[in-house]
């Protein structure tokens, strides 16, 4: 697996279409996948746009995490972020140049005119138009860039941005059920908050959805090893879609979500050993919801988390991912919390 990626660019380059055409017809092996990983420059850099006028340390940090499910509805997502009032937003599943989301840089549209900055890292280069429903809906369309990834959005100045590869097995290279052929792998995006009164790192992460708890644990262990290298013993906030699908979904078991989640998702044992806490930073409630594509359906699980080391958490909340008409904009809710030194 590649080491930490620290190359920074103002805008990630669009992959060469000839190269993507070759990837679409290549043998779906781990070796072939690695070959294309090495040849796609967008997988080897972090896009960085600093805030126009960095804000000073606000005295505490309100952090939100949100899986935006392609970020197709930027206006509603922006309204949700404004409602959350977050100083730092940890985002996942953001498209850049995908036909399904308008062939635009969804993140730049999301924050246009706000003056805040962003970091963006590529999780996958999409070789097709998306899942089976998107392929049917968009038949004949093309992606102008085909990037899909994670972001950190903040008006605070950030330093030392870093993309942390969590797995590069080529799991998605063959596609799943005839759709979603991809080059890339699950990853995290990390950066240091410059003006924090103590060393502080923020991390946006998205763990694998289609494997199992052991695989998610391995990905979290990779992330924690990277943080040992980047930020040993420093305060740290990790937020995002952990895809903790093995946790109980029954209403009578919700207390267990915060008390002993490692019983079903062993990655929490690793987080606990690394000094992270989640009990005060989260609500014992589901964060899945039926999204714009009318899936998933109940019962819903708690997939989205904010875990914290070296800070005190207060006022955790789950914010419904709905637009002004009450329609869903994602299949995940937003989570947020206030954090204090």
Coordinates of C-alpha atoms in Angstrom, one line a residue:
X1 CA 0.0 0.0 0.0
X2 CA 1.1 3.5 -0.7
X3 CA 2.6 5.7 2.1
X4 CA 0.9 8.9 3.3
X5 CA 0.2 11.3 0.5
X6 CA 1.2 14.9 1.2
X7 CA 1.4 16.4 -2.3
X8 CA -0.8 19.5 -2.5
X9 CA -2.4 21.0 -5.6
X10 CA -4.9 23.9 -6.2
X11 CA -7.0 21.6 -8.4
X12 CA -6.9 17.9 -9.0
X13 CA -6.3 17.0 -12.7
X14 CA -8.9 15.1 -14.6
X15 CA -7.8 11.5 -15.4
X16 CA -6.9 10.9 -19.0
X17 CA -9.9 9.3 -20.8
X18 CA -7.7 6.9 -22.8
X19 CA -6.3 5.6 -19.6
X20 CA -9.8 5.2 -18.1
X21 CA -10.9 3.3 -21.2
X22 CA -8.0 0.9 -20.7
X23 CA -9.0 0.4 -17.1
X24 CA -12.6 -0.4 -18.1
X25 CA -11.5 -3.4 -20.2
X26 CA -8.5 -4.5 -18.1
X27 CA -8.3 -7.8 -16.3
X28 CA -9.9 -7.1 -12.9
X29 CA -6.9 -8.3 -10.9
X30 CA -5.1 -6.7 -8.0
X31 CA -2.0 -6.2 -10.1
X32 CA -3.8 -4.4 -12.9
X33 CA -5.6 -2.2 -10.4
X34 CA -2.2 -1.2 -8.8
X35 CA -0.9 -0.3 -12.3
X36 CA -3.8 2.1 -12.9
X37 CA -3.5 3.5 -9.3
X38 CA 0.1 4.5 -10.1
X39 CA -0.9 6.2 -13.4
X40 CA -3.8 8.4 -12.3
X41 CA -2.4 11.6 -10.8
X42 CA -5.6 12.6 -9.1
X43 CA -5.1 9.7 -6.7
X44 CA -1.8 11.0 -5.5
X45 CA -2.5 14.5 -4.3
X46 CA -4.7 16.6 -2.0
X47 CA -6.7 19.5 -3.4
X48 CA -6.3 22.5 -1.1
X49 CA -8.1 25.9 -1.2
X50 CA -7.3 28.0 1.9
X51 CA -9.9 30.3 3.4
X52 CA -10.0 33.7 1.9
X53 CA -9.6 35.3 5.4
X54 CA -8.9 32.6 8.0
X55 CA -11.0 32.9 11.1
X56 CA -9.4 33.0 14.5
X57 CA -9.8 30.2 17.0
X58 CA -13.5 30.4 18.2
X59 CA -12.8 29.2 21.7
X60 CA -14.4 25.8 21.1
X61 CA -14.9 23.7 18.0
X62 CA -18.3 22.6 16.6
X63 CA -17.7 19.7 14.2
X64 CA -20.1 18.1 11.8
X65 CA -19.7 14.9 9.8
X66 CA -21.9 14.1 6.8
X67 CA -22.0 11.5 4.1
X68 CA -23.5 13.6 1.3
X69 CA -24.3 10.7 -1.1
X70 CA -22.8 12.3 -4.2
X71 CA -23.7 15.9 -3.1
X72 CA -26.3 16.2 -5.8
X73 CA -28.2 18.9 -3.9
X74 CA -25.7 21.5 -3.0
X75 CA -28.2 24.2 -2.0
X76 CA -29.9 21.9 0.6
X77 CA -26.6 20.6 1.9
X78 CA -25.3 24.1 2.3
X79 CA -28.5 25.0 4.3
X80 CA -28.0 22.0 6.5
X81 CA -24.4 23.0 7.1
X82 CA -25.4 26.5 7.9
X83 CA -28.0 25.1 10.4
X84 CA -25.4 22.9 12.0
X85 CA -23.1 26.0 12.5
X86 CA -20.0 23.9 12.3
X87 CA -16.5 25.4 12.3
X88 CA -15.2 22.2 10.7
X89 CA -17.2 19.9 8.4
X90 CA -16.0 16.4 7.7
X91 CA -17.6 15.3 4.5
X92 CA -17.7 12.1 2.4
X93 CA -19.1 10.8 -0.9
X94 CA -18.5 14.1 -2.9
X95 CA -18.4 14.0 -6.7
X96 CA -16.2 16.0 -9.0
X97 CA -17.1 15.8 -12.6
X98 CA -19.7 13.1 -12.4
X99 CA -22.7 13.1 -14.7
X100 CA -25.0 12.0 -11.9
X101 CA -24.3 15.2 -10.0
X102 CA -24.2 17.6 -12.9
X103 CA -20.6 17.2 -14.1
X104 CA -19.4 19.9 -11.7
X105 CA -17.0 20.3 -8.8
X106 CA -19.8 19.7 -6.2
X107 CA -17.6 20.9 -3.3
X108 CA -16.6 24.2 -4.9
X109 CA -20.3 24.8 -5.6
X110 CA -21.2 23.9 -2.1
X111 CA -18.9 26.6 -0.5
X112 CA -19.0 29.2 -3.3
X113 CA -19.2 32.7 -1.9
X114 CA -18.7 31.7 1.7
X115 CA -14.9 32.4 1.9
X116 CA -14.2 29.1 3.7
X117 CA -11.5 26.7 2.6
X118 CA -11.5 23.1 1.7
X119 CA -9.4 20.0 1.3
X120 CA -10.4 17.3 -1.0
X121 CA -9.0 13.8 -1.6
X122 CA -10.0 11.1 -4.1
X123 CA -11.4 7.9 -2.8
X124 CA -12.3 6.4 -6.2
X125 CA -12.0 7.3 -9.9
X126 CA -15.4 6.1 -11.2
X127 CA -15.1 4.2 -14.5
X128 CA -18.8 4.3 -15.1
X129 CA -21.8 6.4 -14.4
X130 CA -22.5 5.0 -10.9
X131 CA -24.8 2.4 -9.5
X132 CA -27.3 0.4 -11.5
X133 CA -30.1 3.0 -11.1
X134 CA -27.8 5.8 -12.1
X135 CA -26.5 3.8 -15.1
X136 CA -30.1 3.4 -16.3
X137 CA -31.1 7.0 -15.7
X138 CA -27.9 8.4 -17.4
X139 CA -27.5 6.0 -20.3
X140 CA -25.5 7.8 -23.0
X141 CA -24.0 10.4 -20.7
X142 CA -20.3 10.7 -19.8
X143 CA -18.3 11.9 -16.8
X144 CA -16.0 14.9 -17.4
X145 CA -13.7 13.9 -14.5
X146 CA -15.1 10.9 -12.6
X147 CA -13.7 11.7 -9.1
X148 CA -15.4 10.7 -5.8
X149 CA -14.0 11.4 -2.4
X150 CA -13.8 13.0 1.0
X151 CA -13.4 16.6 2.1
X152 CA -12.7 18.9 5.1
X153 CA -14.4 22.3 4.9
X154 CA -13.5 25.1 7.4
X155 CA -13.0 28.8 7.7
X156 CA -10.1 28.0 10.1
X157 CA -6.6 27.8 8.7
X158 CA -5.4 24.2 8.2
X159 CA -1.8 22.9 7.8
X160 CA -0.1 19.6 6.9
X161 CA -2.9 18.2 4.8
X162 CA -2.5 14.5 4.2
X163 CA -4.3 11.7 2.4
X164 CA -4.1 8.4 4.3
X165 CA -4.8 5.3 2.1
X166 CA -6.7 2.7 4.2
X167 CA -6.8 -0.1 1.6
X168 CA -5.9 -0.6 -2.0
X169 CA -6.9 -4.1 -2.7
X170 CA -8.9 -3.2 -5.9
X171 CA -12.1 -4.5 -4.2
X172 CA -14.2 -2.2 -6.5
X173 CA -12.2 -2.6 -9.6
X174 CA -14.4 -5.5 -11.0
X175 CA -17.5 -3.5 -10.1
X176 CA -20.4 -4.9 -8.0
X177 CA -23.4 -6.5 -9.7
X178 CA -22.5 -5.1 -13.1
X179 CA -22.0 -1.5 -11.9
X180 CA -19.6 0.8 -10.1
X181 CA -16.3 -0.2 -11.6
X182 CA -13.7 1.9 -9.8
X183 CA -10.0 2.5 -9.4
X184 CA -9.0 3.5 -5.8
X185 CA -9.7 2.5 -2.3
X186 CA -11.0 3.7 1.0
X187 CA -9.1 6.6 2.5
X188 CA -9.0 9.3 5.2
X189 CA -8.1 13.0 4.9
X190 CA -6.3 14.7 7.8
X191 CA -5.0 18.2 8.6
X192 CA -3.8 20.2 11.6
X193 CA -5.8 23.2 12.9
X194 CA -3.1 25.9 13.0
X195 CA -4.6 28.3 15.6
X196 CA -5.8 25.7 18.1
X197 CA -4.4 26.4 21.6
X198 CA -3.0 22.9 21.6
X199 CA -1.9 20.6 18.7
X200 CA -5.2 19.4 17.1
X201 CA -5.8 17.3 14.1
X202 CA -9.1 16.7 12.2
X203 CA -9.8 13.6 10.1
X204 CA -12.5 12.9 7.6
X205 CA -12.9 9.1 7.0
X206 CA -15.2 6.7 5.0
X207 CA -14.8 3.0 5.7
X208 CA -15.8 0.2 3.4
X209 CA -19.6 -0.6 3.2
X210 CA -19.6 -4.0 1.4
X211 CA -17.2 -6.1 3.5
X212 CA -17.4 -6.9 7.2
X213 CA -16.5 -5.7 10.7
X214 CA -13.0 -7.3 10.5
X215 CA -12.2 -5.4 7.3
X216 CA -13.4 -2.1 8.9
X217 CA -11.2 -2.8 11.9
X218 CA -8.2 -3.3 9.7
X219 CA -8.9 0.0 7.9
X220 CA -9.2 1.8 11.3
X221 CA -6.0 0.2 12.5
X222 CA -4.3 1.6 9.4
X223 CA -5.7 5.0 10.1
X224 CA -4.5 4.9 13.8
X225 CA -1.0 3.8 12.7
X226 CA -0.9 6.8 10.4
X227 CA -2.0 9.1 13.2
X228 CA 0.7 7.7 15.4
X229 CA 3.1 8.9 12.8
X230 CA 1.5 12.3 12.1
X231 CA 0.2 13.3 15.5
X232 CA 1.5 11.2 18.3
X233 CA -0.5 11.9 21.5
X234 CA -2.0 15.0 19.9
X235 CA -5.7 15.9 20.3
X236 CA -7.6 14.5 17.4
X237 CA -11.1 14.4 16.0
X238 CA -12.1 11.6 13.6
X239 CA -15.5 11.9 11.9
X240 CA -17.4 10.3 9.1
X241 CA -19.2 7.2 7.8
X242 CA -17.7 4.2 9.7
X243 CA -20.2 1.9 8.0
X244 CA -20.7 0.1 11.3
X245 CA -23.4 -2.2 10.0
X246 CA -22.8 -5.0 12.5
X247 CA -24.1 -2.8 15.4
X248 CA -27.6 -3.6 16.7
X249 CA -30.6 -1.7 15.2
X250 CA -33.3 -2.5 17.7
X251 CA -34.7 0.4 19.8
X252 CA -34.2 -1.7 23.0
X253 CA -30.5 -2.1 22.2
X254 CA -29.6 1.6 21.5
X255 CA -27.8 2.1 24.8
X256 CA -25.3 -0.6 23.6
X257 CA -24.3 1.6 20.7
X258 CA -22.3 3.9 22.9
X259 CA -21.6 1.6 25.9
X260 CA -20.0 -1.4 24.2
X261 CA -19.9 -1.0 20.4
X262 CA -16.7 -3.1 20.3
X263 CA -18.9 -6.1 21.0
X264 CA -20.1 -6.0 17.4
X265 CA -17.6 -3.7 15.7
X266 CA -14.0 -4.4 17.1
X267 CA -12.6 -1.1 15.5
X268 CA -13.9 0.6 18.7
X269 CA -11.6 -1.4 20.8
X270 CA -8.7 0.0 18.8
X271 CA -10.0 3.5 19.1
X272 CA -10.4 3.1 22.9
X273 CA -6.8 1.8 23.1
X274 CA -5.6 4.8 21.1
X275 CA -7.3 7.2 23.6
X276 CA -10.5 8.0 21.7
X277 CA -13.9 8.5 23.3
X278 CA -17.3 8.5 21.6
X279 CA -19.9 8.2 24.4
X280 CA -20.2 12.0 24.9
X281 CA -19.7 12.9 21.3
X282 CA -22.6 10.9 19.8
X283 CA -26.3 10.2 20.2
X284 CA -27.4 6.6 20.6
X285 CA -29.6 6.8 17.5
X286 CA -29.6 5.7 13.9
X287 CA -27.9 7.8 11.3
X288 CA -29.1 6.0 8.2
X289 CA -32.2 7.2 6.5
X290 CA -34.2 6.5 3.3
X291 CA -32.5 8.6 0.7
X292 CA -33.4 10.2 -2.6
X293 CA -33.2 6.8 -4.3
X294 CA -35.9 5.4 -1.9
X295 CA -33.3 3.2 -0.1
X296 CA -32.4 1.9 2.4
X297 CA -35.5 0.9 4.2
X298 CA -35.8 0.4 8.0
X299 CA -34.4 -0.8 10.3
X300 CA -31.7 1.8 10.2
X301 CA -28.2 1.6 11.8
X302 CA -25.8 4.0 13.4
X303 CA -23.1 4.3 10.7
X304 CA -21.8 7.9 11.3
X305 CA -19.6 8.8 14.2
X306 CA -17.4 11.5 15.7
X307 CA -14.7 10.2 18.0
X308 CA -12.4 12.4 20.0
X309 CA -9.1 12.3 21.8
X310 CA -7.8 15.1 24.1
X311 CA -11.0 17.2 24.1
X312 CA -14.3 17.3 26.0
X313 CA -17.5 16.7 24.0
X314 CA -20.9 18.3 24.7
X315 CA -24.2 18.7 22.9
X316 CA -24.1 15.9 20.3
X317 CA -26.9 16.0 17.8
X318 CA -28.3 14.2 14.8
X319 CA -29.5 16.6 12.1
X320 CA -32.1 15.2 9.6
X321 CA -30.7 15.4 6.0
X322 CA -33.8 17.0 4.5
X323 CA -34.3 19.9 2.1
X324 CA -36.7 22.8 2.7
X325 CA -39.6 20.7 1.5
X326 CA -38.8 17.8 3.8
X327 CA -37.3 15.6 1.0
X328 CA -34.2 13.6 1.8
X329 CA -30.9 14.8 0.3
X330 CA -28.8 11.8 1.4
X331 CA -29.2 8.3 2.8
X332 CA -27.3 9.5 5.9
X333 CA -28.1 12.1 8.6
X334 CA -25.6 14.7 9.6
X335 CA -24.0 14.4 13.1
X336 CA -22.5 17.3 15.0
X337 CA -20.9 18.0 18.4
X338 CA -19.3 20.8 20.4
X339 CA -15.7 20.2 21.5
X340 CA -13.6 22.0 24.2
X341 CA -10.0 21.8 25.4

